[in-house]
JSON list of C-alpha atoms and ligand atoms in Angstrom, two decimals:
[
{"chain": "V", "resi": 87, "resn": "MET", "atom": "CA", "xyz": [13.49, -8.83, -17.97]},
{"chain": "V", "resi": 88, "resn": "VAL", "atom": "CA", "xyz": [10.20, -7.19, -16.30]},
{"chain": "V", "resi": 89, "resn": "LYS", "atom": "CA", "xyz": [8.53, -10.95, -16.76]},
{"chain": "V", "resi": 90, "resn": "ALA", "atom": "CA", "xyz": [11.08, -13.37, -15.83]},
{"chain": "V", "resi": 91, "resn": "ASN", "atom": "CA", "xyz": [11.00, -11.05, -12.52]},
{"chain": "V", "resi": 92, "resn": "ILE", "atom": "CA", "xyz": [7.61, -11.15, -12.19]},
{"chain": "V", "resi": 93, "resn": "LEU", "atom": "CA", "xyz": [7.67, -15.18, -12.54]},
{"chain": "V", "resi": 94, "resn": "LYS", "atom": "CA", "xyz": [10.48, -15.46, -10.42]},
{"chain": "V", "resi": 95, "resn": "LEU", "atom": "CA", "xyz": [9.16, -13.71, -7.85]},
{"chain": "V", "resi": 96, "resn": "LYS", "atom": "CA", "xyz": [5.54, -15.23, -7.76]},
{"chain": "V", "resi": 97, "resn": "GLU", "atom": "CA", "xyz": [7.86, -18.33, -7.41]},
{"chain": "V", "resi": 98, "resn": "ARG", "atom": "CA", "xyz": [9.78, -17.06, -4.17]},
{"chain": "V", "resi": 99, "resn": "ILE", "atom": "CA", "xyz": [6.29, -15.89, -2.67]},
{"chain": "V", "resi": 100, "resn": "SER", "atom": "CA", "xyz": [4.78, -19.61, -3.54]},
{"chain": "V", "resi": 101, "resn": "TYR", "atom": "CA", "xyz": [7.07, -21.21, -2.16]},
{"chain": "V", "resi": 102, "resn": "ILE", "atom": "CA", "xyz": [6.59, -19.00, 1.52]},
{"chain": "V", "resi": 103, "resn": "CYS", "atom": "CA", "xyz": [3.07, -19.30, 1.37]},
{"chain": "V", "resi": 104, "resn": "SER", "atom": "CA", "xyz": [3.39, -23.08, 0.86]},
{"chain": "V", "resi": 105, "resn": "LYS", "atom": "CA", "xyz": [5.52, -23.30, 3.75]},
{"chain": "V", "resi": 106, "resn": "ILE", "atom": "CA", "xyz": [3.21, -21.28, 5.92]},
{"chain": "V", "resi": 107, "resn": "ASN", "atom": "CA", "xyz": [-0.27, -22.87, 4.35]},
{"chain": "V", "resi": 108, "resn": "GLN", "atom": "CA", "xyz": [-1.23, -19.79, 2.83]},
{"chain": "V", "resi": 109, "resn": "ASP", "atom": "CA", "xyz": [-3.08, -19.10, -0.47]},
{"chain": "V", "resi": 110, "resn": "PRO", "atom": "CA", "xyz": [-0.67, -17.52, -2.73]},
{"chain": "V", "resi": 111, "resn": "SER", "atom": "CA", "xyz": [-3.19, -15.46, -4.45]},
{"chain": "V", "resi": 112, "resn": "SER", "atom": "CA", "xyz": [-4.64, -13.86, -0.98]},
{"chain": "V", "resi": 113, "resn": "ILE", "atom": "CA", "xyz": [-1.57, -11.34, -1.43]},
{"chain": "V", "resi": 114, "resn": "THR", "atom": "CA", "xyz": [-1.55, -8.64, -3.79]},
{"chain": "V", "resi": 115, "resn": "ILE", "atom": "CA", "xyz": [1.42, -7.88, -5.55]},
{"chain": "V", "resi": 116, "resn": "VAL", "atom": "CA", "xyz": [1.53, -3.60, -5.92]},
{"chain": "V", "resi": 117, "resn": "ALA", "atom": "CA", "xyz": [4.25, -3.12, -8.42]},
{"chain": "V", "resi": 118, "resn": "VAL", "atom": "CA", "xyz": [5.84, 0.29, -7.43]},
{"chain": "V", "resi": 119, "resn": "SER", "atom": "CA", "xyz": [6.62, 1.79, -10.29]},
{"chain": "V", "resi": 120, "resn": "LYS", "atom": "CA", "xyz": [8.12, 5.18, -9.21]},
{"chain": "V", "resi": 121, "resn": "GLY", "atom": "CA", "xyz": [10.88, 6.43, -11.69]},
{"chain": "V", "resi": 122, "resn": "ARG", "atom": "CA", "xyz": [10.00, 3.80, -14.55]},
{"chain": "V", "resi": 123, "resn": "ALA", "atom": "CA", "xyz": [9.07, 4.35, -17.79]},
{"chain": "V", "resi": 124, "resn": "PRO", "atom": "CA", "xyz": [5.54, 3.58, -19.10]},
{"chain": "V", "resi": 125, "resn": "SER", "atom": "CA", "xyz": [6.93, 0.62, -21.18]},
{"chain": "V", "resi": 126, "resn": "GLN", "atom": "CA", "xyz": [8.12, -1.05, -18.20]},
{"chain": "V", "resi": 127, "resn": "ILE", "atom": "CA", "xyz": [4.58, -0.85, -16.46]},
{"chain": "V", "resi": 128, "resn": "GLU", "atom": "CA", "xyz": [3.51, -1.90, -19.91]},
{"chain": "V", "resi": 129, "resn": "GLU", "atom": "CA", "xyz": [5.42, -5.21, -19.34]},
{"chain": "V", "resi": 130, "resn": "ALA", "atom": "CA", "xyz": [4.80, -5.85, -15.90]},
{"chain": "V", "resi": 131, "resn": "LEU", "atom": "CA", "xyz": [1.02, -5.52, -16.91]},
{"chain": "V", "resi": 132, "resn": "VAL", "atom": "CA", "xyz": [1.37, -7.90, -19.81]},
{"chain": "V", "resi": 133, "resn": "ALA", "atom": "CA", "xyz": [3.12, -10.19, -17.09]},
{"chain": "V", "resi": 134, "resn": "GLY", "atom": "CA", "xyz": [-0.15, -10.33, -15.18]},
{"chain": "V", "resi": 135, "resn": "ILE", "atom": "CA", "xyz": [0.16, -6.98, -12.45]},
{"chain": "V", "resi": 136, "resn": "THR", "atom": "CA", "xyz": [-2.98, -5.44, -11.84]},
{"chain": "V", "resi": 137, "resn": "ASP", "atom": "CA", "xyz": [-1.77, -3.16, -9.19]},
{"chain": "V", "resi": 138, "resn": "ILE", "atom": "CA", "xyz": [0.59, -0.19, -9.77]},
{"chain": "V", "resi": 139, "resn": "GLY", "atom": "CA", "xyz": [2.33, 1.99, -6.84]},
{"chain": "V", "resi": 140, "resn": "GLU", "atom": "CA", "xyz": [3.15, 5.40, -7.22]},
{"chain": "V", "resi": 141, "resn": "ASN", "atom": "CA", "xyz": [4.57, 7.74, -4.64]},
{"chain": "V", "resi": 142, "resn": "LYS", "atom": "CA", "xyz": [4.28, 11.01, -5.97]},
{"chain": "V", "resi": 143, "resn": "VAL", "atom": "CA", "xyz": [0.75, 12.80, -7.23]},
{"chain": "V", "resi": 144, "resn": "GLN", "atom": "CA", "xyz": [2.34, 14.17, -10.51]},
{"chain": "V", "resi": 145, "resn": "GLU", "atom": "CA", "xyz": [4.08, 11.53, -12.15]},
{"chain": "V", "resi": 146, "resn": "ALA", "atom": "CA", "xyz": [0.74, 8.94, -11.19]},
{"chain": "V", "resi": 147, "resn": "ILE", "atom": "CA", "xyz": [-1.32, 11.50, -13.25]},
{"chain": "V", "resi": 148, "resn": "ALA", "atom": "CA", "xyz": [1.10, 11.75, -15.94]},
{"chain": "V", "resi": 149, "resn": "LYS", "atom": "CA", "xyz": [1.02, 7.58, -16.08]},
{"chain": "V", "resi": 150, "resn": "TYR", "atom": "CA", "xyz": [-2.13, 7.07, -15.19]},
{"chain": "V", "resi": 151, "resn": "ASN", "atom": "CA", "xyz": [-3.10, 9.42, -18.39]},
{"chain": "V", "resi": 152, "resn": "ASP", "atom": "CA", "xyz": [-0.69, 7.80, -20.70]},
{"chain": "V", "resi": 153, "resn": "MET", "atom": "CA", "xyz": [-1.82, 4.35, -19.42]},
{"chain": "V", "resi": 154, "resn": "ARG", "atom": "CA", "xyz": [-5.18, 4.33, -19.41]},
{"chain": "V", "resi": 155, "resn": "TYR", "atom": "CA", "xyz": [-6.20, 3.01, -22.09]},
{"chain": "V", "resi": 156, "resn": "ALA", "atom": "CA", "xyz": [-2.58, 1.28, -23.06]},
{"chain": "V", "resi": 157, "resn": "ILE", "atom": "CA", "xyz": [-3.87, -2.23, -22.41]},
{"chain": "V", "resi": 158, "resn": "CYS", "atom": "CA", "xyz": [-7.23, -2.41, -23.26]},
{"chain": "V", "resi": 159, "resn": "ASP", "atom": "CA", "xyz": [-10.10, -4.64, -21.20]},
{"chain": "V", "resi": 160, "resn": "MET", "atom": "CA", "xyz": [-7.10, -4.65, -18.45]},
{"chain": "V", "resi": 161, "resn": "PRO", "atom": "CA", "xyz": [-8.01, -2.35, -15.15]},
{"chain": "V", "resi": 162, "resn": "ILE", "atom": "CA", "xyz": [-5.64, -1.23, -13.38]},
{"chain": "V", "resi": 163, "resn": "ARG", "atom": "CA", "xyz": [-5.72, -0.25, -9.69]},
{"chain": "V", "resi": 164, "resn": "TRP", "atom": "CA", "xyz": [-3.50, 2.53, -8.95]},
{"chain": "V", "resi": 165, "resn": "HIS", "atom": "CA", "xyz": [-1.77, 3.04, -5.43]},
{"chain": "V", "resi": 166, "resn": "MET", "atom": "CA", "xyz": [-0.45, 5.86, -3.50]},
{"chain": "V", "resi": 167, "resn": "VAL", "atom": "CA", "xyz": [2.26, 5.13, -1.44]},
{"chain": "V", "resi": 168, "resn": "GLY", "atom": "CA", "xyz": [4.15, 7.92, -1.16]},
{"chain": "V", "resi": 169, "resn": "HIS", "atom": "CA", "xyz": [3.53, 10.97, 1.09]},
{"chain": "V", "resi": 170, "resn": "LEU", "atom": "CA", "xyz": [0.68, 12.58, 0.65]},
{"chain": "V", "resi": 171, "resn": "GLN", "atom": "CA", "xyz": [0.19, 16.50, 0.98]},
{"chain": "V", "resi": 172, "resn": "THR", "atom": "CA", "xyz": [-2.72, 18.06, 1.41]},
{"chain": "V", "resi": 173, "resn": "ASN", "atom": "CA", "xyz": [-2.86, 20.36, -1.43]},
{"chain": "V", "resi": 174, "resn": "LYS", "atom": "CA", "xyz": [-2.33, 17.49, -3.74]},
{"chain": "V", "resi": 175, "resn": "VAL", "atom": "CA", "xyz": [-5.79, 15.44, -2.30]},
{"chain": "V", "resi": 176, "resn": "LYS", "atom": "CA", "xyz": [-7.82, 16.73, -4.83]},
{"chain": "V", "resi": 177, "resn": "ASP", "atom": "CA", "xyz": [-5.53, 15.07, -7.73]},
{"chain": "V", "resi": 178, "resn": "ALA", "atom": "CA", "xyz": [-5.17, 12.17, -5.58]},
{"chain": "V", "resi": 179, "resn": "VAL", "atom": "CA", "xyz": [-8.55, 11.51, -5.35]},
{"chain": "V", "resi": 180, "resn": "ARG", "atom": "CA", "xyz": [-9.49, 11.39, -8.50]},
{"chain": "V", "resi": 181, "resn": "ILE", "atom": "CA", "xyz": [-7.24, 8.68, -9.77]},
{"chain": "V", "resi": 182, "resn": "PHE", "atom": "CA", "xyz": [-6.13, 6.51, -7.08]},
{"chain": "V", "resi": 183, "resn": "ASP", "atom": "CA", "xyz": [-8.48, 3.25, -5.96]},
{"chain": "V", "resi": 184, "resn": "LEU", "atom": "CA", "xyz": [-6.28, 3.04, -2.67]},
{"chain": "V", "resi": 185, "resn": "ILE", "atom": "CA", "xyz": [-4.40, 5.59, -0.70]},
{"chain": "V", "resi": 186, "resn": "GLN", "atom": "CA", "xyz": [-1.85, 3.84, 1.57]},
{"chain": "V", "resi": 187, "resn": "SER", "atom": "CA", "xyz": [-0.29, 6.85, 2.79]},
{"chain": "V", "resi": 188, "resn": "VAL", "atom": "CA", "xyz": [-2.47, 8.03, 4.87]},
{"chain": "V", "resi": 189, "resn": "ASP", "atom": "CA", "xyz": [-0.50, 9.30, 8.35]},
{"chain": "V", "resi": 190, "resn": "SER", "atom": "CA", "xyz": [-3.06, 12.05, 10.30]},
{"chain": "V", "resi": 191, "resn": "ILE", "atom": "CA", "xyz": [-6.56, 12.33, 10.84]},
{"chain": "V", "resi": 192, "resn": "ARG", "atom": "CA", "xyz": [-6.15, 15.79, 8.78]},
{"chain": "V", "resi": 193, "resn": "LEU", "atom": "CA", "xyz": [-5.07, 14.11, 5.75]},
{"chain": "V", "resi": 194, "resn": "ALA", "atom": "CA", "xyz": [-8.00, 11.61, 6.20]},
{"chain": "V", "resi": 195, "resn": "GLN", "atom": "CA", "xyz": [-10.50, 14.53, 6.79]},
{"chain": "V", "resi": 196, "resn": "GLU", "atom": "CA", "xyz": [-9.16, 16.22, 3.88]},
{"chain": "V", "resi": 197, "resn": "ILE", "atom": "CA", "xyz": [-9.49, 13.15, 1.39]},
{"chain": "V", "resi": 198, "resn": "ASP", "atom": "CA", "xyz": [-13.21, 12.65, 2.99]},
{"chain": "V", "resi": 199, "resn": "LYS", "atom": "CA", "xyz": [-13.85, 16.71, 1.96]},
{"chain": "V", "resi": 200, "resn": "GLN", "atom": "CA", "xyz": [-11.97, 15.99, -1.43]},
{"chain": "V", "resi": 201, "resn": "ALA", "atom": "CA", "xyz": [-14.01, 12.89, -2.56]},
{"chain": "V", "resi": 202, "resn": "ALA", "atom": "CA", "xyz": [-17.47, 13.60, -1.22]},
{"chain": "V", "resi": 203, "resn": "LYS", "atom": "CA", "xyz": [-17.40, 16.47, -4.04]},
{"chain": "V", "resi": 204, "resn": "ILE", "atom": "CA", "xyz": [-16.64, 13.68, -6.86]},
{"chain": "V", "resi": 205, "resn": "ASN", "atom": "CA", "xyz": [-19.12, 11.29, -5.10]},
{"chain": "V", "resi": 206, "resn": "LYS", "atom": "CA", "xyz": [-16.69, 8.63, -4.16]},
{"chain": "V", "resi": 207, "resn": "ILE", "atom": "CA", "xyz": [-15.95, 6.71, -1.02]},
{"chain": "V", "resi": 208, "resn": "GLN", "atom": "CA", "xyz": [-12.04, 6.37, -1.05]},
{"chain": "V", "resi": 209, "resn": "ASP", "atom": "CA", "xyz": [-10.66, 3.16, 0.07]},
{"chain": "V", "resi": 210, "resn": "ILE", "atom": "CA", "xyz": [-7.36, 4.09, 2.22]},
{"chain": "V", "resi": 211, "resn": "LEU", "atom": "CA", "xyz": [-4.72, 2.36, 4.58]},
{"chain": "V", "resi": 212, "resn": "ILE", "atom": "CA", "xyz": [-3.40, 4.21, 7.41]},
{"chain": "V", "resi": 213, "resn": "GLU", "atom": "CA", "xyz": [0.77, 4.60, 7.41]},
{"chain": "V", "resi": 214, "resn": "VAL", "atom": "CA", "xyz": [1.99, 3.31, 10.70]},
{"chain": "V", "resi": 215, "resn": "LYS", "atom": "CA", "xyz": [5.20, 4.43, 12.35]},
{"chain": "V", "resi": 216, "resn": "THR", "atom": "CA", "xyz": [6.20, 1.13, 13.68]},
{"chain": "V", "resi": 217, "resn": "SER", "atom": "CA", "xyz": [9.88, 2.10, 13.54]},
{"chain": "V", "resi": 218, "resn": "GLY", "atom": "CA", "xyz": [9.66, 5.29, 15.65]},
{"chain": "V", "resi": 219, "resn": "GLU", "atom": "CA", "xyz": [12.10, 7.08, 13.15]},
{"chain": "V", "resi": 220, "resn": "ALA", "atom": "CA", "xyz": [12.26, 10.63, 13.42]},
{"chain": "V", "resi": 221, "resn": "THR", "atom": "CA", "xyz": [12.59, 11.01, 9.22]},
{"chain": "V", "resi": 222, "resn": "LYS", "atom": "CA", "xyz": [9.35, 8.64, 8.45]},
{"chain": "V", "resi": 223, "resn": "PHE", "atom": "CA", "xyz": [6.08, 9.63, 8.13]},
{"chain": "V", "resi": 224, "resn": "GLY", "atom": "CA", "xyz": [2.96, 7.85, 9.64]},
{"chain": "V", "resi": 225, "resn": "LEU", "atom": "CA", "xyz": [1.09, 7.50, 12.71]},
{"chain": "V", "resi": 226, "resn": "ASP", "atom": "CA", "xyz": [2.70, 6.56, 16.12]},
{"chain": "V", "resi": 227, "resn": "PRO", "atom": "CA", "xyz": [1.45, 3.07, 16.86]},
{"chain": "V", "resi": 228, "resn": "ARG", "atom": "CA", "xyz": [0.42, 4.18, 20.45]},
{"chain": "V", "resi": 229, "resn": "ALA", "atom": "CA", "xyz": [-1.87, 7.05, 18.43]},
{"chain": "V", "resi": 230, "resn": "ALA", "atom": "CA", "xyz": [-3.13, 5.09, 16.21]},
{"chain": "V", "resi": 231, "resn": "VAL", "atom": "CA", "xyz": [-6.15, 3.41, 17.72]},
{"chain": "V", "resi": 232, "resn": "ASP", "atom": "CA", "xyz": [-7.80, 6.50, 18.56]},
{"chain": "V", "resi": 233, "resn": "ALA", "atom": "CA", "xyz": [-6.77, 8.08, 14.84]},
{"chain": "V", "resi": 234, "resn": "ILE", "atom": "CA", "xyz": [-8.44, 4.95, 13.67]},
{"chain": "V", "resi": 235, "resn": "LYS", "atom": "CA", "xyz": [-11.70, 5.26, 15.62]},
{"chain": "V", "resi": 236, "resn": "GLU", "atom": "CA", "xyz": [-12.02, 9.78, 14.52]},
{"chain": "V", "resi": 237, "resn": "ILE", "atom": "CA", "xyz": [-11.23, 8.16, 10.94]},
{"chain": "V", "resi": 238, "resn": "ILE", "atom": "CA", "xyz": [-14.08, 5.73, 10.81]},
{"chain": "V", "resi": 239, "resn": "LYS", "atom": "CA", "xyz": [-16.34, 7.90, 11.13]},
{"chain": "V", "resi": 240, "resn": "LEU", "atom": "CA", "xyz": [-15.54, 10.02, 7.84]},
{"chain": "V", "resi": 241, "resn": "LYS", "atom": "CA", "xyz": [-18.45, 8.96, 5.29]},
{"chain": "V", "resi": 242, "resn": "ASN", "atom": "CA", "xyz": [-16.08, 9.59, 2.29]},
{"chain": "V", "resi": 243, "resn": "VAL", "atom": "CA", "xyz": [-13.69, 7.33, 3.25]},
{"chain": "V", "resi": 244, "resn": "ASN", "atom": "CA", "xyz": [-13.57, 3.74, 3.82]},
{"chain": "V", "resi": 245, "resn": "LEU", "atom": "CA", "xyz": [-10.42, 2.13, 5.96]},
{"chain": "V", "resi": 246, "resn": "LYS", "atom": "CA", "xyz": [-9.23, -0.56, 4.51]},
{"chain": "V", "resi": 247, "resn": "GLY", "atom": "CA", "xyz": [-6.39, -1.44, 6.30]},
{"chain": "V", "resi": 248, "resn": "LEU", "atom": "CA", "xyz": [-2.45, -0.60, 7.70]},
{"chain": "V", "resi": 249, "resn": "MET", "atom": "CA", "xyz": [0.42, 0.15, 6.10]},
{"chain": "V", "resi": 250, "resn": "THR", "atom": "CA", "xyz": [4.69, -0.09, 7.40]},
{"chain": "V", "resi": 251, "resn": "ILE", "atom": "CA", "xyz": [7.93, 0.56, 6.07]},
{"chain": "V", "resi": 252, "resn": "ALA", "atom": "CA", "xyz": [10.29, -1.19, 7.75]},
{"chain": "V", "resi": 253, "resn": "PRO", "atom": "CA", "xyz": [13.86, 0.76, 8.68]},
{"chain": "V", "resi": 254, "resn": "LEU", "atom": "CA", "xyz": [16.59, 0.00, 5.98]},
{"chain": "V", "resi": 255, "resn": "ALA", "atom": "CA", "xyz": [18.54, -3.33, 7.36]},
{"chain": "V", "resi": 256, "resn": "ASP", "atom": "CA", "xyz": [20.93, -5.59, 5.89]},
{"chain": "V", "resi": 257, "resn": "ASN", "atom": "CA", "xyz": [19.28, -8.26, 7.35]},
{"chain": "V", "resi": 258, "resn": "PRO", "atom": "CA", "xyz": [15.26, -8.98, 6.70]},
{"chain": "V", "resi": 259, "resn": "GLU", "atom": "CA", "xyz": [15.03, -10.51, 9.99]},
{"chain": "V", "resi": 260, "resn": "MET", "atom": "CA", "xyz": [15.36, -6.95, 11.53]},
{"chain": "V", "resi": 261, "resn": "SER", "atom": "CA", "xyz": [12.34, -5.98, 9.45]},
{"chain": "V", "resi": 262, "resn": "ARG", "atom": "CA", "xyz": [10.27, -8.61, 11.53]},
{"chain": "V", "resi": 263, "resn": "PRO", "atom": "CA", "xyz": [9.12, -6.99, 14.68]},
{"chain": "V", "resi": 264, "resn": "TYR", "atom": "CA", "xyz": [7.78, -3.95, 12.66]},
{"chain": "V", "resi": 265, "resn": "PHE", "atom": "CA", "xyz": [5.72, -6.30, 10.94]},
{"chain": "V", "resi": 266, "resn": "ARG", "atom": "CA", "xyz": [4.38, -8.16, 13.95]},
{"chain": "V", "resi": 267, "resn": "MET", "atom": "CA", "xyz": [3.58, -5.07, 15.37]},
{"chain": "V", "resi": 268, "resn": "LEU", "atom": "CA", "xyz": [1.27, -3.91, 12.53]},
{"chain": "V", "resi": 269, "resn": "ARG", "atom": "CA", "xyz": [0.06, -7.53, 12.72]},
{"chain": "V", "resi": 270, "resn": "LYS", "atom": "CA", "xyz": [-1.10, -6.90, 16.40]},
{"chain": "V", "resi": 271, "resn": "LEU", "atom": "CA", "xyz": [-2.40, -3.38, 15.81]},
{"chain": "V", "resi": 272, "resn": "ARG", "atom": "CA", "xyz": [-4.73, -5.08, 13.33]},
{"chain": "V", "resi": 273, "resn": "ASP", "atom": "CA", "xyz": [-5.60, -7.90, 15.58]},
{"chain": "V", "resi": 274, "resn": "GLY", "atom": "CA", "xyz": [-6.16, -5.21, 18.48]},
{"chain": "V", "resi": 275, "resn": "VAL", "atom": "CA", "xyz": [-8.48, -3.10, 16.18]},
{"chain": "V", "resi": 276, "resn": "ASN", "atom": "CA", "xyz": [-10.39, -6.11, 14.87]},
{"chain": "V", "resi": 277, "resn": "ALA", "atom": "CA", "xyz": [-10.81, -7.28, 19.03]},
{"chain": "V", "resi": 278, "resn": "ILE", "atom": "CA", "xyz": [-12.99, -3.67, 19.65]},
{"chain": "V", "resi": 279, "resn": "SER", "atom": "CA", "xyz": [-16.14, -5.54, 19.32]},
{"chain": "V", "resi": 280, "resn": "ASP", "atom": "CA", "xyz": [-17.78, -2.64, 17.39]},
{"chain": "V", "resi": 281, "resn": "LYS", "atom": "CA", "xyz": [-17.65, -4.57, 13.88]},
{"chain": "V", "resi": 282, "resn": "ARG", "atom": "CA", "xyz": [-17.38, -0.84, 11.92]},
{"chain": "V", "resi": 283, "resn": "TYR", "atom": "CA", "xyz": [-13.57, -1.27, 12.75]},
{"chain": "V", "resi": 284, "resn": "ALA", "atom": "CA", "xyz": [-12.79, -4.24, 11.29]},
{"chain": "V", "resi": 285, "resn": "ILE", "atom": "CA", "xyz": [-9.71, -4.04, 9.03]},
{"chain": "V", "resi": 286, "resn": "SER", "atom": "CA", "xyz": [-8.11, -6.75, 7.37]},
{"chain": "V", "resi": 287, "resn": "GLU", "atom": "CA", "xyz": [-5.13, -5.17, 4.62]},
{"chain": "V", "resi": 288, "resn": "LEU", "atom": "CA", "xyz": [-1.60, -5.51, 6.00]},
{"chain": "V", "resi": 289, "resn": "SER", "atom": "CA", "xyz": [0.55, -3.77, 3.45]},
{"chain": "V", "resi": 290, "resn": "MET", "atom": "CA", "xyz": [4.34, -4.30, 4.07]},
{"chain": "V", "resi": 291, "resn": "GLY", "atom": "CA", "xyz": [7.62, -5.80, 2.56]},
{"chain": "V", "resi": 292, "resn": "MET", "atom": "CA", "xyz": [9.31, -4.67, 0.00]},
{"chain": "V", "resi": 293, "resn": "THR", "atom": "CA", "xyz": [12.12, -6.32, -2.23]},
{"chain": "V", "resi": 294, "resn": "ASP", "atom": "CA", "xyz": [14.44, -6.73, 0.57]},
{"chain": "V", "resi": 295, "resn": "ASP", "atom": "CA", "xyz": [12.01, -8.15, 3.24]},
{"chain": "V", "resi": 296, "resn": "PHE", "atom": "CA", "xyz": [8.68, -9.09, 1.77]},
{"chain": "V", "resi": 297, "resn": "GLU", "atom": "CA", "xyz": [9.33, -12.64, 2.63]},
{"chain": "V", "resi": 298, "resn": "VAL", "atom": "CA", "xyz": [9.25, -12.15, 6.28]},
{"chain": "V", "resi": 299, "resn": "ALA", "atom": "CA", "xyz": [6.28, -9.55, 5.60]},
{"chain": "V", "resi": 300, "resn": "ILE", "atom": "CA", "xyz": [4.26, -12.56, 4.44]},
{"chain": "V", "resi": 301, "resn": "GLU", "atom": "CA", "xyz": [5.30, -14.78, 7.38]},
{"chain": "V", "resi": 302, "resn": "GLU", "atom": "CA", "xyz": [4.16, -11.83, 9.58]},
{"chain": "V", "resi": 303, "resn": "GLY", "atom": "CA", "xyz": [0.74, -11.96, 7.64]},
{"chain": "V", "resi": 304, "resn": "ALA", "atom": "CA", "xyz": [0.96, -9.26, 4.98]},
{"chain": "V", "resi": 305, "resn": "THR", "atom": "CA", "xyz": [-1.78, -9.04, 2.31]},
{"chain": "V", "resi": 306, "resn": "MET", "atom": "CA", "xyz": [0.15, -6.58, 0.27]},
{"chain": "V", "resi": 307, "resn": "LEU", "atom": "CA", "xyz": [3.78, -6.44, -0.65]},
{"chain": "V", "resi": 308, "resn": "ARG", "atom": "CA", "xyz": [4.75, -3.10, -2.23]},
{"chain": "V", "resi": 309, "resn": "ILE", "atom": "CA", "xyz": [7.54, -4.47, -4.64]},
{"chain": "V", "resi": 310, "resn": "GLY", "atom": "CA", "xyz": [10.03, -2.10, -6.67]},
{"chain": "V", "resi": 311, "resn": "ARG", "atom": "CA", "xyz": [13.15, -3.41, -7.72]},
{"chain": "V", "resi": 312, "resn": "ALA", "atom": "CA", "xyz": [12.35, -6.99, -7.83]},
{"chain": "V", "resi": 313, "resn": "ILE", "atom": "CA", "xyz": [10.08, -6.31, -10.38]},
{"chain": "V", "resi": 314, "resn": "PHE", "atom": "CA", "xyz": [12.09, -3.92, -12.71]},
{"chain": "V", "resi": 315, "resn": "GLU", "atom": "CA", "xyz": [15.67, -4.27, -12.02]},
{"chain": "L", "resi": 424, "resn": "LIG", "atom": "C1", "xyz": [10.03, 2.53, -3.69]},
{"chain": "L", "resi": 424, "resn": "LIG", "atom": "C2", "xyz": [8.94, 2.17, -2.31]},
{"chain": "L", "resi": 424, "resn": "LIG", "atom": "C3", "xyz": [8.76, 0.31, -2.35]},
{"chain": "L", "resi": 424, "resn": "LIG", "atom": "C4", "xyz": [9.24, -0.35, -3.20]},
{"chain": "L", "resi": 424, "resn": "LIG", "atom": "O1", "xyz": [10.55, -0.43, -3.14]},
{"chain": "L", "resi": 424, "resn": "LIG", "atom": "P1", "xyz": [11.81, -1.57, -3.79]},
{"chain": "L", "resi": 424, "resn": "LIG", "atom": "O2", "xyz": [12.77, -1.87, -2.38]},
{"chain": "L", "resi": 424, "resn": "LIG", "atom": "O3", "xyz": [12.36, -1.50, -4.75]},
{"chain": "L", "resi": 424, "resn": "LIG", "atom": "O4", "xyz": [11.14, -2.88, -3.41]},
{"chain": "L", "resi": 424, "resn": "LIG", "atom": "C5", "xyz": [7.67, 0.36, -1.43]},
{"chain": "L", "resi": 424, "resn": "LIG", "atom": "N1", "xyz": [6.86, 0.86, -0.70]},
{"chain": "L", "resi": 424, "resn": "LIG", "atom": "C6", "xyz": [7.02, 2.27, -0.86]},
{"chain": "L", "resi": 424, "resn": "LIG", "atom": "C7", "xyz": [6.46, 3.51, 0.00]},
{"chain": "L", "resi": 424, "resn": "LIG", "atom": "C8", "xyz": [8.17, 3.01, -1.74]},
{"chain": "L", "resi": 424, "resn": "LIG", "atom": "O5", "xyz": [8.33, 4.23, -1.95]}
]
């Protein structure tokens, strides 16, 4: 079932890409596997998924230890997509290839410190709270540019781009303004002439709104239910 789901998902991605003249292979599918069994994740890997997203460090470590050798020769890229507490950073930098949910300068500084201890340059995305919802994590869009200027100075952190989560809605079109805001923010950062600020990734779009996200320039989709249910 996971395999069929992935085939269908890829067809939908290709269809949208063909409409906007984009190469579907330029979009990374991150299979968000929180709460799913390792056997389901294995099915996804066999079906060609290379990127796995988790939202809790403890759960991710258990799966990482379990899966590391599950499919030999198949490197898995692990993504942290949930809120990261400072006291979990040490464990997080050990296993994650990309921490997508950096929502404060303080967290970025802690990542820098822990990554330096293990001689790692940690790839990160900054999570932006495009919706302004009080219940969500993420940097205020107005504060994001200044935060980026601080974070870019950190030696053991490599800022790759931005991430956002649109508010829950019945209609995927409702997500469009939030995705568009994220793209404009990235383009604004890239317009700063200092090339150190160049960022490319836009992680946006989930099961219910990934098609709109692609239209708005997503480079990474975080998909749970459309793959595992
Ligand atoms: C669970 C989760 C997803 C995937 O959501 P679906 O709607 O199941 O595709 C994406 N991003 C984050 C941050 C999540 O926690």
